[in-house]
Short mmCIF file of C-alpha atoms and ligand atoms in Angstrom, two decimals:
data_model
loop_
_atom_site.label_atom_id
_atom_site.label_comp_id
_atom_site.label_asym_id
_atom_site.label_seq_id
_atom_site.Cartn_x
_atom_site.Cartn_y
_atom_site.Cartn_z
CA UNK A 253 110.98 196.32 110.59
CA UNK A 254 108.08 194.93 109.69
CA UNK A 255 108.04 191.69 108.25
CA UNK A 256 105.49 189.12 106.17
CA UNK A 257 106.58 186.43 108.53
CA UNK A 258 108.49 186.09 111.49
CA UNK A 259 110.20 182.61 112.31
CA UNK A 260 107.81 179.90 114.04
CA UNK A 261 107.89 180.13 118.14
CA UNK A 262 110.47 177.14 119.14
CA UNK A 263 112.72 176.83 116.21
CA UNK A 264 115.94 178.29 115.68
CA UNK A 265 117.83 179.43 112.72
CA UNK A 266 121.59 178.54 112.26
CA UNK A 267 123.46 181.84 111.00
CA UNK A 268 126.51 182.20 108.69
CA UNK A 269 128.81 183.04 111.46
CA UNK A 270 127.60 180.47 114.18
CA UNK A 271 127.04 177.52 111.52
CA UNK A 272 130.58 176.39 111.68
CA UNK A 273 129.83 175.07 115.40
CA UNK A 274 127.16 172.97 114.12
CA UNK A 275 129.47 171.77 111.00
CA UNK A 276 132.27 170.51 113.43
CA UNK A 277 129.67 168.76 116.02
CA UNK A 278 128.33 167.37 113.41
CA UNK A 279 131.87 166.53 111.87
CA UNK A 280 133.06 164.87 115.45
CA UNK A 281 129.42 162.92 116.09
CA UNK A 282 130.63 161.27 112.26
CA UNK A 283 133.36 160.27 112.73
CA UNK A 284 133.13 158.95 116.17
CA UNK A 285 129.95 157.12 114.56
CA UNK A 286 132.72 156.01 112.03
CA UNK A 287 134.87 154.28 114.49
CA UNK A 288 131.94 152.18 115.94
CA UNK A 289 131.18 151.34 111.99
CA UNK A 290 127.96 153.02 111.77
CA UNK A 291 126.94 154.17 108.81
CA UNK A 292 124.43 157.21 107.91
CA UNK A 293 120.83 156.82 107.45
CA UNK A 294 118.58 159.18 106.05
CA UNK A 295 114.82 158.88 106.17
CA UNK A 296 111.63 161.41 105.12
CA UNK A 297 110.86 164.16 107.97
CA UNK A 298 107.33 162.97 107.53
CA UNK A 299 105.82 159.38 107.63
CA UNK A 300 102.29 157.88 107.94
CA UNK A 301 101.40 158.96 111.82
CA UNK A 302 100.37 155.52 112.16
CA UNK A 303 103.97 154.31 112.90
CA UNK A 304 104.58 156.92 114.94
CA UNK A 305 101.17 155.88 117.23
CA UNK A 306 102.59 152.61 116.79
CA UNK A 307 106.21 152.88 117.31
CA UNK A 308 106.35 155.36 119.81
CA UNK A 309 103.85 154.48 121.65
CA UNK A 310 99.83 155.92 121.96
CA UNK A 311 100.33 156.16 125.11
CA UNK A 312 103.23 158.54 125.68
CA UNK A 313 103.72 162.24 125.73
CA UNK A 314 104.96 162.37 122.60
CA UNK A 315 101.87 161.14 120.85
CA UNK A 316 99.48 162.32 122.71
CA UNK A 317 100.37 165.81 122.84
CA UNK A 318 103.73 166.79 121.13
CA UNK A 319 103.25 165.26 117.19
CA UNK A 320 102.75 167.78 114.15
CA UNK A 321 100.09 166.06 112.55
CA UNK A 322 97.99 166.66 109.63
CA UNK A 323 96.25 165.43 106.44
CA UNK A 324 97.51 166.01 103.16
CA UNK A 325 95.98 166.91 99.83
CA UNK A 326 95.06 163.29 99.71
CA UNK A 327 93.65 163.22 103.08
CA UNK A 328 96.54 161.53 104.65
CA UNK A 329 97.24 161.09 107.90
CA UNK A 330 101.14 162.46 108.20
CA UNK A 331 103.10 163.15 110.92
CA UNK A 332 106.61 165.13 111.19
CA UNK A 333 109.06 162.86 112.84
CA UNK A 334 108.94 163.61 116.19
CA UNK A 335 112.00 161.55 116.89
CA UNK A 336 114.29 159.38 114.47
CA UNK A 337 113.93 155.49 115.67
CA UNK A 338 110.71 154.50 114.37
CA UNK A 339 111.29 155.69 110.92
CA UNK A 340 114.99 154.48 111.04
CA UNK A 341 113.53 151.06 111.75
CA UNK A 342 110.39 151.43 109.01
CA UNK A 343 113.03 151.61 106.66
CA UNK A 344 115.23 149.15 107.78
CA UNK A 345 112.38 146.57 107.67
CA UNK A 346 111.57 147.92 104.60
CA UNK A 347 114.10 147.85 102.55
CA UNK A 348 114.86 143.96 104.32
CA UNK A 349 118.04 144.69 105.86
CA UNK A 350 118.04 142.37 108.21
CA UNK A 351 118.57 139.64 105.69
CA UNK A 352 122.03 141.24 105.53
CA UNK A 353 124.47 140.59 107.84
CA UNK A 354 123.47 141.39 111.72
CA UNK A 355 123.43 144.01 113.71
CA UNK A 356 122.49 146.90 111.29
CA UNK A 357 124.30 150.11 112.45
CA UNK A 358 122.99 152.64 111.88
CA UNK A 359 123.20 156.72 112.96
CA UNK A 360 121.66 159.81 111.73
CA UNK A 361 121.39 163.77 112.31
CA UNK A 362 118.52 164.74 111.45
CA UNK A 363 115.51 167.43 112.62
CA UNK A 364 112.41 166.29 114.70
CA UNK A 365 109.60 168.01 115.42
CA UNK A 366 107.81 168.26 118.91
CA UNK A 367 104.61 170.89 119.94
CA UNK A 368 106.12 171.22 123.16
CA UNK A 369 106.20 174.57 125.60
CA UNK A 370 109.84 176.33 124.11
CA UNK A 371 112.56 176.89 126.38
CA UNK A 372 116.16 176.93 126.88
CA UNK A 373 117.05 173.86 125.29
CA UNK A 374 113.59 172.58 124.95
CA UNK A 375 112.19 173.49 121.23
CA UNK A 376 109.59 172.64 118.45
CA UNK A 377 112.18 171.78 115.75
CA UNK A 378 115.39 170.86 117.33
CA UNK A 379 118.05 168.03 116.03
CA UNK A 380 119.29 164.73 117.19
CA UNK A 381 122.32 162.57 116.36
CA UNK A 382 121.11 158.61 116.71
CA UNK A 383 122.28 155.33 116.83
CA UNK A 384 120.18 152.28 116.24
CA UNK A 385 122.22 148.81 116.44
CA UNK A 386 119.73 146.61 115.35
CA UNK A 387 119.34 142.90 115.68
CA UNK A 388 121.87 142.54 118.59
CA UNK A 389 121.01 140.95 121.51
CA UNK A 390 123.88 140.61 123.86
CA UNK A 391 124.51 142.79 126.44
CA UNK A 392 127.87 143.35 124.41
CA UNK A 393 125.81 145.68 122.45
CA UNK A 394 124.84 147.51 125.62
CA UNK A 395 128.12 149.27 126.41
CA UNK A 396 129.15 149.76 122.85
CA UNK A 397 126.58 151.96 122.33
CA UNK A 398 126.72 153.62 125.72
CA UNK A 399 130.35 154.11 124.81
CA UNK A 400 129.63 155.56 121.51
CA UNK A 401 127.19 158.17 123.47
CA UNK A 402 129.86 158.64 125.77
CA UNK A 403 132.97 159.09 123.38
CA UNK A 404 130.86 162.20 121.44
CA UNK A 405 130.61 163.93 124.70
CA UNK A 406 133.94 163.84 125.31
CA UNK A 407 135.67 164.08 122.07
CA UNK A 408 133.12 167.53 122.33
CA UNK A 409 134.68 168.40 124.85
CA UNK A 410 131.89 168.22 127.10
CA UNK A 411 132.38 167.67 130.94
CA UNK A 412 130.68 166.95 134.05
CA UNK A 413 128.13 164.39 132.40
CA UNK A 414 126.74 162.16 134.77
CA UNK A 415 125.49 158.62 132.90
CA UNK A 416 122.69 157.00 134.40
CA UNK A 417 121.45 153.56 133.29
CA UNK A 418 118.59 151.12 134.56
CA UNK A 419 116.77 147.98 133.22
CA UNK A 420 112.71 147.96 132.54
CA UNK A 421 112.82 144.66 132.09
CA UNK A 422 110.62 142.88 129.10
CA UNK A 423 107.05 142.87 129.07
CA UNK A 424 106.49 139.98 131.69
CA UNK A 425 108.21 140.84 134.36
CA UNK A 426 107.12 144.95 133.50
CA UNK A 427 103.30 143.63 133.66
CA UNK A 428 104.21 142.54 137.57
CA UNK A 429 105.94 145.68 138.14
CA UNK A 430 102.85 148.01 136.64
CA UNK A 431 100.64 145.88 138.74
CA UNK A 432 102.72 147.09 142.16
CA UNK A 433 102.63 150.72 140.96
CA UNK A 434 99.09 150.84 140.32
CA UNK A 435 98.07 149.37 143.55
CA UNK A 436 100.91 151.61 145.15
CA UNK A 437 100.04 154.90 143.22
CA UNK A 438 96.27 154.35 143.77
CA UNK A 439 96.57 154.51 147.00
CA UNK A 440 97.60 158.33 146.42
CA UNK A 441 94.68 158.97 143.52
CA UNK A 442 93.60 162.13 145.67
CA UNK A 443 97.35 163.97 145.22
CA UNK A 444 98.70 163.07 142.09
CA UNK A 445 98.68 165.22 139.15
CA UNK A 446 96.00 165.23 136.39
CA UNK A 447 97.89 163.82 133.87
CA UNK A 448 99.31 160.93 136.11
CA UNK A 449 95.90 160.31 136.95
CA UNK A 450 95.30 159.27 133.48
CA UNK A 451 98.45 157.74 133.39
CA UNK A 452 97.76 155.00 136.69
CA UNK A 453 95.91 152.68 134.73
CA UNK A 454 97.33 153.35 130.95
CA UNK A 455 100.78 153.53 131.81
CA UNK A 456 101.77 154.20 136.44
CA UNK A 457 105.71 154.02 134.76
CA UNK A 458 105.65 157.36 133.44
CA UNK A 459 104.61 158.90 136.87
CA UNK A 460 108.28 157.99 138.11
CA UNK A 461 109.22 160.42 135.42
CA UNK A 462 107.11 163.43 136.36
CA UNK A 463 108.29 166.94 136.73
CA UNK A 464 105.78 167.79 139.55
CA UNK A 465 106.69 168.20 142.65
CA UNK A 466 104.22 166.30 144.34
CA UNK A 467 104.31 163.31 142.45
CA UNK A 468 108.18 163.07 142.48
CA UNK A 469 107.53 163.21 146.10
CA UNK A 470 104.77 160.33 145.76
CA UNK A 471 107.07 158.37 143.65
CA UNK A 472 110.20 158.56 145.82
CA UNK A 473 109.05 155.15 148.03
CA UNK A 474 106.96 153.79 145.12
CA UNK A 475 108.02 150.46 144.15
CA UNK A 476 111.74 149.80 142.17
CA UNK A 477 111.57 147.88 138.25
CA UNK A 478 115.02 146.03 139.85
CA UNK A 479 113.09 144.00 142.64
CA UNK A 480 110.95 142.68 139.15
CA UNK A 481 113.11 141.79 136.79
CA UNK A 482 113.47 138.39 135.56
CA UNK A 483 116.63 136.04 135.64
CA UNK A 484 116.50 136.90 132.16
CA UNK A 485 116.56 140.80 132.67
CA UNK A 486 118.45 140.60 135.46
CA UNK A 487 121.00 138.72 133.96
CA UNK A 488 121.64 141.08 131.08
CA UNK A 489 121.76 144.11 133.47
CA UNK A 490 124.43 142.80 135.29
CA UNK A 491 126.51 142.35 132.13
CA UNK A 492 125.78 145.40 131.14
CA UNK A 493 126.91 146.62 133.68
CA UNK A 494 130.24 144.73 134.25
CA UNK A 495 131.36 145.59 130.50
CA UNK A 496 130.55 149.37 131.57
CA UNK A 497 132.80 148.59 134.74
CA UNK A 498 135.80 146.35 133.22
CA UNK A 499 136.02 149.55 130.25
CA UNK A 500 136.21 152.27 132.96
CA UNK A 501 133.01 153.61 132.27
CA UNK A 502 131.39 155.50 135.61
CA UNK A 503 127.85 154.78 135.88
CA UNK A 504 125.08 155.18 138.71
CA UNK A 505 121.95 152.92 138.28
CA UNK A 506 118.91 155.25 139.07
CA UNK A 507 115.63 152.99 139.22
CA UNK A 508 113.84 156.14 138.42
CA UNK A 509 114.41 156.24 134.33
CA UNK A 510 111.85 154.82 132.82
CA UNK A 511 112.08 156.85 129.24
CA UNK A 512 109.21 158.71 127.46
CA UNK A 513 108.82 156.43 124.74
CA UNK A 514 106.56 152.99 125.04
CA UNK A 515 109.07 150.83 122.77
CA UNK A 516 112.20 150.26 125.58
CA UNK A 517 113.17 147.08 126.91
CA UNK A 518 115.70 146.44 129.00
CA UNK A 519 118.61 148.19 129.39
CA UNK A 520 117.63 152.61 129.17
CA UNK A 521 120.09 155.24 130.35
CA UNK A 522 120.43 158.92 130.09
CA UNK A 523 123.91 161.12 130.14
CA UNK A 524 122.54 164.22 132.27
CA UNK A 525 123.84 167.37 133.23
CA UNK A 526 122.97 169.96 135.80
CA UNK A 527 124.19 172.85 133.77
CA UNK A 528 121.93 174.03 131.32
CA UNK A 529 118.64 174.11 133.72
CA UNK A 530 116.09 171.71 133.68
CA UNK A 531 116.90 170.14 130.26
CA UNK A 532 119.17 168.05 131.75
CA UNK A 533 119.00 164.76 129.35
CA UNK A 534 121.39 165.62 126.71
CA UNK A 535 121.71 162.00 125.70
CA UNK A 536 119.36 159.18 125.68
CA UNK A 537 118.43 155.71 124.75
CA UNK A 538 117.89 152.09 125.72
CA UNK A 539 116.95 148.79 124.09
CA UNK A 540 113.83 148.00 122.39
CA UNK A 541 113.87 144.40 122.04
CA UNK A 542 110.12 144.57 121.10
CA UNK A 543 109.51 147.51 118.77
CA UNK A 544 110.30 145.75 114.76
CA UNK A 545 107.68 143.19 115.30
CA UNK A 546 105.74 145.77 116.92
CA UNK A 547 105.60 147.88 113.42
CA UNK A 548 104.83 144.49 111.56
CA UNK A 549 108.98 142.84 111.07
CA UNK A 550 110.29 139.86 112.60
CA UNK A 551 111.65 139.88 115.79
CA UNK A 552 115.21 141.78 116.05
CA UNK A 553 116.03 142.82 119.37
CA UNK A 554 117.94 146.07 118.95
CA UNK A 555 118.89 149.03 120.80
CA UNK A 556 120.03 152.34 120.21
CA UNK A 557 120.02 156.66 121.45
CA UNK A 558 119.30 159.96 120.86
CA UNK A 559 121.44 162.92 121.60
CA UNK A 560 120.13 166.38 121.35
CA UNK A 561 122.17 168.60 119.78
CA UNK A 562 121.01 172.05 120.66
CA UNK A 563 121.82 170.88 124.25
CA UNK A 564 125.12 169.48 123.34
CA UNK A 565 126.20 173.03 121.93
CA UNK A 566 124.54 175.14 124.87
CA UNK A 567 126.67 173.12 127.20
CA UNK A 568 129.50 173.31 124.78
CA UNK A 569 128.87 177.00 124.89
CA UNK A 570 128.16 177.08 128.42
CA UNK A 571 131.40 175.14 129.40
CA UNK A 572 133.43 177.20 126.75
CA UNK A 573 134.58 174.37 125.20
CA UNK A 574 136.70 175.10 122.37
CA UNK A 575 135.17 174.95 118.56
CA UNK A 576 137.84 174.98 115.54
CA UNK A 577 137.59 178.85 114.15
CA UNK A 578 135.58 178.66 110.92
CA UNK A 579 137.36 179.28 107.88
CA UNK A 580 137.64 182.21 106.48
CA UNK A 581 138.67 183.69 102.70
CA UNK A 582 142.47 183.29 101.89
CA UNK A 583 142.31 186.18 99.05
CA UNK A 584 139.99 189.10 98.64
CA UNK A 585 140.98 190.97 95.46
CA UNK A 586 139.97 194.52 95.25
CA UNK A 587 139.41 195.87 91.61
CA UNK A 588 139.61 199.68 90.54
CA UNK A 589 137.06 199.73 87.75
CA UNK A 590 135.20 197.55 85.01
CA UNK A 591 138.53 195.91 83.20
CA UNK A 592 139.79 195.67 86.81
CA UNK A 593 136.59 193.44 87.47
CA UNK A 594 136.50 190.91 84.80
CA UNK A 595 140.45 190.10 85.64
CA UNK A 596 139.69 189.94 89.23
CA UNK A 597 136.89 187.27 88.60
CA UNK A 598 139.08 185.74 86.41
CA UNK A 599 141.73 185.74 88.87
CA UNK A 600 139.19 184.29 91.84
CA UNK A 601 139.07 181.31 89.20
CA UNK A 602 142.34 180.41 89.50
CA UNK A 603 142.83 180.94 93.05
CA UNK A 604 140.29 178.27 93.54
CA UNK A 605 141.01 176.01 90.90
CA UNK A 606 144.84 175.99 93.35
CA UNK A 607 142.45 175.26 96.19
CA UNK A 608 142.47 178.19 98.34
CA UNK A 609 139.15 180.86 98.87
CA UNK A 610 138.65 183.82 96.85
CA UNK A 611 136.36 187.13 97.25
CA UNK A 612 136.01 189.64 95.06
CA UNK A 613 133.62 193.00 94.93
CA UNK A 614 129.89 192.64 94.10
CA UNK A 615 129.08 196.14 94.37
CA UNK A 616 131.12 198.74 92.64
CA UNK A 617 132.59 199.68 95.59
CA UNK A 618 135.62 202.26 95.90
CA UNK A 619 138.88 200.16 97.24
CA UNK A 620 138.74 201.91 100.79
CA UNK A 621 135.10 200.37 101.18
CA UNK A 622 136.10 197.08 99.71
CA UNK A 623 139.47 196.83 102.07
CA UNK A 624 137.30 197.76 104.91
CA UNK A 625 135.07 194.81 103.70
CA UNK A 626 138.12 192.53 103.11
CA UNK A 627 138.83 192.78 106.79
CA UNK A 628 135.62 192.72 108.40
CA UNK A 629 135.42 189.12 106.53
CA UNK A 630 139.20 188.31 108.14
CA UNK A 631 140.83 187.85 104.31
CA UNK A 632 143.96 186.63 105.19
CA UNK A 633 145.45 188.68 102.24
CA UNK A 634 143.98 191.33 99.32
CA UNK A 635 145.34 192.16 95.98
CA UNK A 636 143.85 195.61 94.22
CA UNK A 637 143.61 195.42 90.31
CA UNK A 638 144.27 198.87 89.02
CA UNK A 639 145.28 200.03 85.05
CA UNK A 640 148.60 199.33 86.25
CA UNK A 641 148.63 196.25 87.77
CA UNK A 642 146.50 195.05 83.93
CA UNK A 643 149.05 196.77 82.18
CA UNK A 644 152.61 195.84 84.05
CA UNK A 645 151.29 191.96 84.66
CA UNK A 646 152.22 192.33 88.44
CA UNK A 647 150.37 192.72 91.48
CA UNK A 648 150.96 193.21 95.27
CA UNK A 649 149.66 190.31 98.08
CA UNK A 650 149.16 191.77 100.83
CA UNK A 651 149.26 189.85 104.30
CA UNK A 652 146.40 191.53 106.23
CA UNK A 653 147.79 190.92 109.35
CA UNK A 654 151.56 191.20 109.25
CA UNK A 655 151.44 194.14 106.53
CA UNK A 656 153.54 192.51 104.52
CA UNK A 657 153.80 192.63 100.41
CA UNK A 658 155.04 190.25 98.52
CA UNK A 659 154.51 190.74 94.19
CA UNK A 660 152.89 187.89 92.52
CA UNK A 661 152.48 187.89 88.64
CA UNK A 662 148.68 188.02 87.24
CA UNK A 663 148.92 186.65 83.85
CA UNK A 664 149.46 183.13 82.51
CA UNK A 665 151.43 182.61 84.96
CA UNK A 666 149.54 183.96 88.11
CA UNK A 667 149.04 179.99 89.52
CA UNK A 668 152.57 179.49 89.00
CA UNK A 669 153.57 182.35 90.54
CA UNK A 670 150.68 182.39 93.41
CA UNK A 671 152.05 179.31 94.44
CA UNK A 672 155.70 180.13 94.32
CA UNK A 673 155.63 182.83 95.86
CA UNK A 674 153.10 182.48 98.84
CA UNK A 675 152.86 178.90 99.35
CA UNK A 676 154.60 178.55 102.48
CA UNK A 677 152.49 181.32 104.47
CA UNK A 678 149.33 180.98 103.14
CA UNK A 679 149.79 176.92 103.70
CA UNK A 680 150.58 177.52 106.97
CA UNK A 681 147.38 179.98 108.03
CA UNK A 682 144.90 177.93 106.20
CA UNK A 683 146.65 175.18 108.08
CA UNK A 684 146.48 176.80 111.52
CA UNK A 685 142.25 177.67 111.13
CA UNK A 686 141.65 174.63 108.83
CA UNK A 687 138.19 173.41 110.16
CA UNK A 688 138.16 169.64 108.70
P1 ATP B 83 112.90 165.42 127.80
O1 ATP B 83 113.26 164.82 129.10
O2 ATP B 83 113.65 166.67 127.53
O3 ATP B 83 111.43 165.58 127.57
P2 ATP B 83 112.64 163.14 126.10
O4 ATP B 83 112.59 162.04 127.06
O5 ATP B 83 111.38 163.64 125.50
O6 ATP B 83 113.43 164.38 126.73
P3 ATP B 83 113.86 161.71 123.90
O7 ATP B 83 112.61 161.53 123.19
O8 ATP B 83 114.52 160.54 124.49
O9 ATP B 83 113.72 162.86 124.99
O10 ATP B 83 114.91 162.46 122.95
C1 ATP B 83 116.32 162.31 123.08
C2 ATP B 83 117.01 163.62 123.31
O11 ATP B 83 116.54 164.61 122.43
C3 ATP B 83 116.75 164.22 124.69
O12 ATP B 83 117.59 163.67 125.63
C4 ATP B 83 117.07 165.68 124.45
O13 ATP B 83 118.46 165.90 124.51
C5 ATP B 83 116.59 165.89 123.05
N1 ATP B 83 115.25 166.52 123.03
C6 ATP B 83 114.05 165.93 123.25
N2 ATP B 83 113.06 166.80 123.13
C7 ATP B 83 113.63 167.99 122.80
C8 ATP B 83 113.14 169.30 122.50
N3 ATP B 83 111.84 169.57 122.50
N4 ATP B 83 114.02 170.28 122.21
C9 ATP B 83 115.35 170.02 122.18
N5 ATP B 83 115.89 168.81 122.43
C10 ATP B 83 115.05 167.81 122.75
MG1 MG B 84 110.02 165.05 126.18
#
C-alpha cells in the first residue's frame, strides 16, 4: 500500500483497541491528582518561543536543539511546547492567579514536542502528566509532590522504581559550585565531549548529566552541589528529606541529577527504572524557586514534575501490570432486511437511552457475517430482527457466551421488558469489565 503520507518519524498513534490503556492511566494519574487537590490545566500546544528560551532555559538541550520552531503567517516566532511548565506558569501569571489563594495546584496531560533521535521510549511527540504547586515554599511541599509522583506509579501498578532526589541549591551558592566544576572540568578540556566543551563555560552542570562514556567517567570525582549548598539550601534538603523518611518514602540522594532544564532550584529528583533501556527517567521534577519572575511575575517559589507517559505504559506493559479490559458492546442486533433495519436502529435507541451499548449492521450484511462480526467485537449478547420477530413483537437475547436465550418483547414495551428480563446478567457483565 501506497500511501499520500505516512505518520511523522517519532510519534505514535493510539489505536481503537490499545486506547483504553491510555484512558485508564490517564483515569488513575486524575484522580490521584484529585486526592492531592490539583486541578486540570490546559494551555495552547504552541506559545511565543520566547518563553520557552526564557523559561526553559537558552542554554539547555532542549532549546538548543530539540524545539519545533517556526514563524507563522504573521512572521511569528512559535514554538510547540516542548514540555508543559513554562506555559503552565505563563498562564498562571497571566490570568493573576496568584492573587488567589496560595499554592496554585495545578496538573495536566498534555502532548510535547521534542526533535530528538526516536527510540524506545524516547519520541518527537510523546505525553506527560504534570504537577506544578506554585507559590509554596516549604519543604512541606517537597514530599507532597514527590508523593503524588510516587502514588501514580504505584496505584499503576508499576514496580521496581528507584526515586532519586538531590538539592542544586539557589543561584548563590550554584555560582560557587559552577566555579569548582569549571576549574575541575578544565583541567580535562582535551577528553571531554564536544558538546560539554561548549557546555564548561555556559553551563559545567550539565556535563554531570552526560550519556558519554568518557565524560561520566570524568565526572565521577568532579566536585558534589552538597559540599555548596547554603544553610539555606541545606536546610530545606534536610527537611525534605526527613518528611520523605517519617512518611516511609525510600529515597537515595544521588549528587549526580542536575535536570535538563535551566529553571530548578533546590530540591530535583527523578523516579528511574532499569527496565525499559536507557530511558530510564520515567518521572521527573524539582523546584524552581526562580523561574515566575524569570518570565516577568513576582516572585513565587514553586515546584512541580513531569511524568512521561509512553514510559509509564512500556513499563506497565513490560511488567504486565494489569489494565481494566476495555468495554465492549452489551447488544449487537442483527437485522434480516430493510424493515428489519429501521426497527433495529430504533431498537439501538432504546438500548442506550437504558444505558447499556448497542451495535447494529452498517453494511447489508447476511446474519452469518453480521454474528461473525458480533463476536469478533465480544457483544456480550445479539438479537436478529426477522419478519417474524416485526410481526409476533418478540425477540430472542442471546448470551454470546453461555448460549443462552432468553425472549424479550420489541415493541412499546421493549425497555420494560429489556430490563426485566436481563437486568441481573447483563448488570453483572458490564459490571465485571466496567472500565471507570
Ligand atoms: P531524558 O533524560 O529522557 O532526556 P529529560 O530530562 O529531557 O529526559 P524532562 O524534560 O524532565 O526529561 O521530561 C520529563 C519526563 O518526560 C522524562 O522523565 C521522560 O519520562 C519524559 N520524556 C522526556 N523526553 C521524552 C521523549 N523525547 N520521549 C518520551 N518521553 C520523554
Ligand atoms: Mg531530554
Amino acid at each position: 500500500m501506497k500511501l499520500v503520507a505516512d505518520a511523522i518519524k517519532g510519534t505514535q498513534d493510539a489505536l481503537p483497541k490499545e486506547s483504553y490503556k491510555w484512558q485508564y492511566i490517564e483515569k488513575v494519574v486524575k484522580s490521584v491528582a484529585q486526592e492531592f487537590d490539583f486541578k486540570e490545566i490546559r494551555t495552547p500546544v504552541f506559545e511565543k518561543t520566547e518563553l520557552f528560551q526564557r523559561g526553559v532555559g537558552d542554554t539547555t538541550d532542549v532549546v538548543q536543539k530539540e524545539m519545533y520552531t517556526f514563524e507563522d503567517k504573521g512572521k511569528r516566532s512559535i514554538t510547540l511546547r516542548p514540555e508543559g511548565t513554562a506555559g503552565a506558569i505563563r498562564s498562571i501569571l497571566e490570568h493573576g492567579l496568584f492573587n488567589d489563594a496560595l499554592p496554585i495546584k495545578a496538573y495536566y496531560i498534555t502532548s510535547c514536542y521534542r526533535y530528538e533521535k526516536p527510540q524506545a521510549g524516547r519520541l518527537r511527540e510523546f505525553h506527560q502528566f504534570g504537577v506544578e504547586c506554585v507559590g509554596a515554599k516549604s519543604p512541606v511541599a517537597d514530599a507532597e509532590v514527590i508523593m503524588l509522583g510516587k502514588s501514580v506509579l504505584e496505584r499503576l501498578g508499576i514496580k521496581n522504581i528507584s526515586l532519586e532526589i538531590n538539592s542544586i541549591g539557589c543561584p548563590e551558592c550554584r555560582a560557587k559550585y559552577t566555579e569548582a566544576l569549571k576549574e575541575y572540568f578544565s583541567k580535562y578540556k582535551n577528553d571531554l565531549c564536544e558538546t560539554c566543551l561548549s557546555r564548561l563555560e555556559r553551563n559545567p552542570m550539565r556535563i554531570l548529566d552526560c550519556k558519554s562514556h568518557i565524560c561520566s567517567k570524568i565526572a565521577q570525582d568532579a566536585p558534589v552541589i552538597l559540599d555548596y549548598l547554603c544553610d539555606e539550601c541545606k536546610e530545606h534538603f534536610e527537611k525534605v528529606k526527613n518528611y520523605l523518611t517519617s512518611a516511609n518514602v525510600e529515597f537515595t540522594v544521588n549528587p549526580k541529577i542536575v535536570r535538563g532544564l535551566d529553571y530548578y532550584t533546590k530540591t530535583v529528583f527523578e523516579f528511574i527504572t532499569t527496565e525499559i533501556g536507557a530511558q530510564g527517567a520515567v518521572c521527573a521534577g524539582g523546584r524552581y524557586d526562580g523561574l515566575a519572575e524569570e518570565l516577568g511575575g513576582p516572585s513565587l517559589p514553586s515546584l512541580g514534575f513531569a511524568m512521561g507517559l509512553e514510559r509509564a505504559l512500556l513499563l506497565m506493559e513490560k511488567q504486565g501490570c494489569p489494565f481494566p479490559q476495555d468495554s465492549v458492546a452489551d447488544i449487537y442486533i442483527a437485522p434480516m432486511g430493510e424493515m428489519a433495519q429501521a426497527t433495529a436502529i430504533k431498537l439501538c435507541k432504546t438500548v442506550r437511552e437504558e444505558g447499556f451499548s448497542a451495535v447494529t449492521d452498517y453494511s447489508g450484511r447476511g446474519l452469518k457475517a453480521q454474528m461473525k462480526y458480533a463476536n469478533k467485537i465480544g457483544a456480550k449478547f445479539s438479537m436478529v430482527i426477522g419478519d417474524n420477530e416485526i410481526e409476533s413483537g418478540k425477540a430472542t437475547l442471546k448470551n454470546m457466551l453461555s448460549g443462552e436465550e432468553i425472549e424479550v418483547e420489541i415493541g412499546n414495551n421493549f425497555a420494560n421488558s429489556l430490563y426485566k428480563v436481563c437486568k441481573d446478567s447483563i448488570l453483572s457483565e458490564i459490571e465485571n469489565t466496567a472500565l471507570f
